[in-house]
Coordinates of C-alpha atoms in Angstrom, one line a residue:
Chain A
D1 CA 0.0 0.0 0.0
V2 CA 1.1 3.4 -0.8
K3 CA 1.8 5.4 2.3
V4 CA 2.0 9.2 2.6
T5 CA 3.0 10.3 6.1
Q6 CA 3.0 13.7 7.7
S7 CA 5.0 14.7 10.7
S8 CA 2.1 15.9 12.9
R9 CA -1.6 15.3 13.1
Y10 CA -2.0 18.5 15.2
L11 CA 0.4 21.5 15.7
V12 CA 0.1 24.6 17.6
K13 CA 2.5 27.5 16.9
R14 CA 2.9 31.2 17.8
T15 CA 2.6 34.1 15.5
G16 CA 6.1 34.8 13.8
E17 CA 7.5 31.3 14.5
K18 CA 9.1 29.4 11.6
V19 CA 7.1 26.2 11.0
F20 CA 8.1 23.1 9.2
L21 CA 5.5 20.6 8.0
E22 CA 7.2 17.3 6.8
C23 CA 5.7 14.8 4.3
V24 CA 7.2 11.4 3.3
Q25 CA 6.0 9.0 0.7
D26 CA 7.3 5.4 0.3
M27 CA 6.3 4.7 -3.2
D28 CA 9.1 6.5 -5.2
H29 CA 6.7 9.0 -6.7
E30 CA 8.0 11.8 -8.6
N31 CA 5.3 14.3 -7.9
M32 CA 4.3 15.8 -4.6
F33 CA 1.9 18.5 -3.6
W34 CA 0.9 20.6 -0.7
Y35 CA -2.8 21.7 -0.4
R36 CA -4.5 23.8 2.1
Q37 CA -8.0 23.0 3.2
D38 CA -10.4 25.6 4.7
P39 CA -14.2 25.3 5.4
G40 CA -16.3 26.4 2.4
L41 CA -13.2 26.8 0.3
G42 CA -12.2 23.1 -0.5
L43 CA -8.5 22.4 -1.1
R44 CA -6.3 24.9 -2.6
L45 CA -2.8 24.1 -4.1
I46 CA 0.1 25.8 -2.3
Y47 CA 3.2 24.3 -3.9
F48 CA 4.1 21.2 -6.0
S49 CA 7.2 19.7 -7.0
Y50 CA 8.0 17.3 -10.0
D51 CA 11.4 16.3 -9.0
V52 CA 14.2 16.6 -6.4
K53 CA 15.0 20.4 -5.9
M54 CA 12.2 21.3 -8.3
K55 CA 9.2 23.4 -7.3
E56 CA 6.3 25.2 -8.8
K57 CA 4.0 27.8 -7.1
G58 CA 0.4 26.7 -6.9
D59 CA -2.5 29.0 -6.5
I60 CA -1.8 30.3 -2.9
P61 CA 2.0 30.4 -2.4
E62 CA 2.2 33.6 -0.3
G63 CA 3.7 33.1 3.0
Y64 CA 5.0 29.7 2.2
S65 CA 8.1 28.1 0.8
V66 CA 8.9 24.5 0.2
S67 CA 12.0 22.2 0.0
R68 CA 12.5 19.0 -1.7
E69 CA 16.1 17.6 -1.0
K70 CA 15.2 13.9 -1.5
K71 CA 12.6 12.3 -3.7
E72 CA 10.6 10.9 -0.8
R73 CA 10.3 14.1 1.3
F74 CA 8.5 17.3 0.6
S75 CA 8.5 19.9 3.2
L76 CA 6.3 22.9 3.6
I77 CA 7.8 26.0 5.4
L78 CA 5.9 28.8 6.9
E79 CA 8.7 31.4 7.3
S80 CA 6.8 33.5 9.8
A81 CA 3.5 32.1 10.8
S82 CA 0.5 34.3 11.0
T83 CA -3.1 33.6 12.3
N84 CA -4.5 33.5 8.8
Q85 CA -2.3 30.4 8.1
T86 CA -4.5 28.5 10.7
S87 CA -5.7 25.6 8.5
M88 CA -5.6 21.9 7.7
Y89 CA -2.5 21.1 5.6
L90 CA -2.6 18.1 3.3
C91 CA 0.3 16.5 1.4
A92 CA -0.2 14.3 -1.7
S93 CA 1.9 12.4 -4.1
I94 CA 1.5 10.6 -7.4
Q95 CA 3.4 8.7 -10.0
F96 CA 4.4 10.9 -12.8
N97 CA 2.5 10.1 -16.0
T98 CA 1.3 6.9 -15.1
G99 CA -0.7 7.5 -11.8
S100 CA -4.2 8.3 -11.8
E101 CA -5.4 9.0 -8.0
Q102 CA -3.3 11.1 -5.8
F103 CA -2.5 9.6 -2.5
F104 CA -2.9 11.9 0.5
G105 CA -1.4 12.0 3.8
P106 CA -3.5 12.2 7.0
G107 CA -3.3 15.9 7.2
T108 CA -1.8 18.4 9.8
R109 CA -4.2 20.7 11.5
L110 CA -2.0 23.7 12.2
T111 CA -3.3 26.4 14.8
V112 CA -1.4 29.7 14.9
L113 CA -1.9 31.7 18.1
Chain B
A1 CA -14.8 31.4 -12.8
Q2 CA -14.7 28.4 -10.7
K3 CA -13.4 25.2 -12.4
I4 CA -15.2 22.8 -10.2
T5 CA -18.6 23.7 -8.8
Q6 CA -20.5 21.7 -6.1
T7 CA -23.7 23.4 -5.5
Q8 CA -24.8 21.3 -2.4
P9 CA -23.2 22.4 0.8
G10 CA -25.2 19.7 2.5
M11 CA -27.2 16.6 1.8
F12 CA -29.3 14.4 3.9
V13 CA -30.2 10.8 3.2
Q14 CA -31.6 7.8 4.9
E15 CA -29.8 4.4 5.2
K16 CA -30.2 2.3 2.1
E17 CA -31.4 5.0 -0.1
A18 CA -29.4 6.2 -3.2
V19 CA -28.0 9.8 -3.2
T20 CA -26.5 11.9 -6.0
L21 CA -23.9 14.4 -5.2
D22 CA -23.7 17.1 -8.0
C23 CA -20.5 18.4 -9.8
T24 CA -20.1 20.6 -12.7
Y25 CA -16.8 21.4 -14.3
D26 CA -15.3 24.0 -16.6
T27 CA -12.3 23.4 -18.9
S28 CA -11.4 23.9 -22.4
D29 CA -8.9 21.2 -22.5
P30 CA -10.2 18.1 -24.5
S31 CA -8.2 15.8 -22.1
Y32 CA -9.0 15.9 -18.6
G33 CA -9.7 13.5 -15.7
L34 CA -12.4 13.7 -12.9
F35 CA -12.1 12.3 -9.4
W36 CA -14.2 12.0 -6.3
Y37 CA -12.6 11.8 -2.8
K38 CA -14.4 11.2 0.5
Q39 CA -13.1 12.9 3.8
P40 CA -14.6 11.5 6.9
S41 CA -14.3 13.5 10.2
S42 CA -10.9 12.0 10.8
G43 CA -9.5 14.1 7.9
E44 CA -7.9 11.6 5.5
M45 CA -8.8 11.9 1.9
I46 CA -9.9 8.7 0.5
F47 CA -10.1 8.1 -3.3
L48 CA -13.5 6.8 -4.6
I49 CA -13.7 6.9 -8.3
Y50 CA -12.0 8.3 -11.4
Q51 CA -13.4 9.2 -15.0
G52 CA -11.2 10.1 -17.9
S53 CA -12.5 12.5 -20.4
Y54 CA -12.3 10.0 -23.3
D55 CA -13.6 7.1 -21.4
Q56 CA -16.8 5.9 -23.1
Q57 CA -18.5 4.4 -20.2
N58 CA -19.4 5.8 -16.8
A59 CA -17.0 4.6 -14.1
T60 CA -18.2 2.3 -11.3
E61 CA -16.6 1.2 -8.1
G62 CA -18.8 -1.0 -5.9
R63 CA -21.7 1.2 -4.5
Y64 CA -20.0 4.4 -6.1
S65 CA -20.8 5.4 -9.9
L66 CA -19.9 8.5 -11.7
N67 CA -22.8 9.9 -14.0
F68 CA -20.6 11.5 -16.7
Q69 CA -22.4 13.8 -18.9
K70 CA -19.6 15.4 -21.0
A71 CA -21.9 17.7 -23.2
R72 CA -23.2 19.2 -19.8
K73 CA -20.0 19.2 -18.2
S74 CA -21.2 17.2 -15.1
A75 CA -19.7 14.4 -13.2
N76 CA -22.2 13.6 -10.4
L77 CA -21.5 10.9 -8.0
V78 CA -24.1 8.3 -7.2
I79 CA -23.9 6.3 -4.0
S80 CA -26.3 3.4 -3.9
A81 CA -27.8 1.8 -0.7
S82 CA -26.2 4.6 1.5
Q83 CA -24.7 3.3 4.9
L84 CA -24.1 5.3 8.1
G85 CA -20.3 5.1 7.3
D86 CA -21.0 7.1 4.2
S87 CA -21.4 10.2 6.4
A88 CA -18.4 12.5 5.3
M89 CA -17.5 15.3 3.2
Y90 CA -17.2 14.6 -0.5
F91 CA -14.9 16.5 -2.9
C92 CA -15.2 16.6 -6.8
A93 CA -11.8 17.3 -8.4
M94 CA -10.4 17.8 -11.9
R95 CA -7.0 17.2 -13.5
E96 CA -6.7 19.3 -16.6
G97 CA -4.6 18.0 -19.6
G98 CA -3.6 14.6 -20.6
Q99 CA -0.7 14.2 -18.4
A100 CA -1.1 12.1 -15.3
G101 CA 0.4 13.4 -12.2
T102 CA -0.5 17.1 -12.4
A103 CA -2.3 19.0 -9.6
L104 CA -6.0 18.5 -8.9
I105 CA -8.6 21.4 -8.9
F106 CA -11.0 20.8 -6.1
G107 CA -14.6 22.0 -5.5
K108 CA -15.7 23.2 -2.3
G109 CA -17.2 20.0 -1.1
T110 CA -20.6 18.4 0.0
T111 CA -21.3 17.2 3.4
L112 CA -23.2 14.1 3.3
S113 CA -25.2 12.9 6.5
V114 CA -26.8 9.6 6.5
S115 CA -29.4 8.6 9.2
S116 CA -30.8 5.5 10.4

């Protein structure tokens, strides 16, 4: 079974802190994604990566950065957390050009106080 | 303009009844894929069903079927014989272009409540 894991299910941080959300997949997928989920807005794409050290902005990249140093790991970084980044963060991965469904991690519910 | 529209914020159904969750999409790309995901209260996203734009037949997976009407740009999810465990948020999503592996565009979701 494909497994996508995220470092924390719940996280509470203070405004201004630097926050790292880690995502690891074990199926050698090339493509990885970070989405943000808010009530009434569905899932919105923050960043994605097609390969190691490659990244592309999604629809809402402001206030976020990403890192992909190894194929299996895709990190989302909040450089200076703000209260409007309180949200559910979902990581996903898929095999490039052969996969159909995206496999999602369990999500990280981040609260910024 | 929204690319994926789910017009039903909430739906209510009784056990063993069928329910249809609506989804319309907007794309000018001739090649695309349509997905439905289920998200229970625990938060994980569970893949349910996939329909490719060139697929001739409607996709089915167990109790789930996708009513694909290409001319109307609709991709409704039909759940037959609802169960209490079907209570969850349901998302319709689209992948534009023929290349598998690109990002999905999600609708805002529909909350389904199944009662006994």
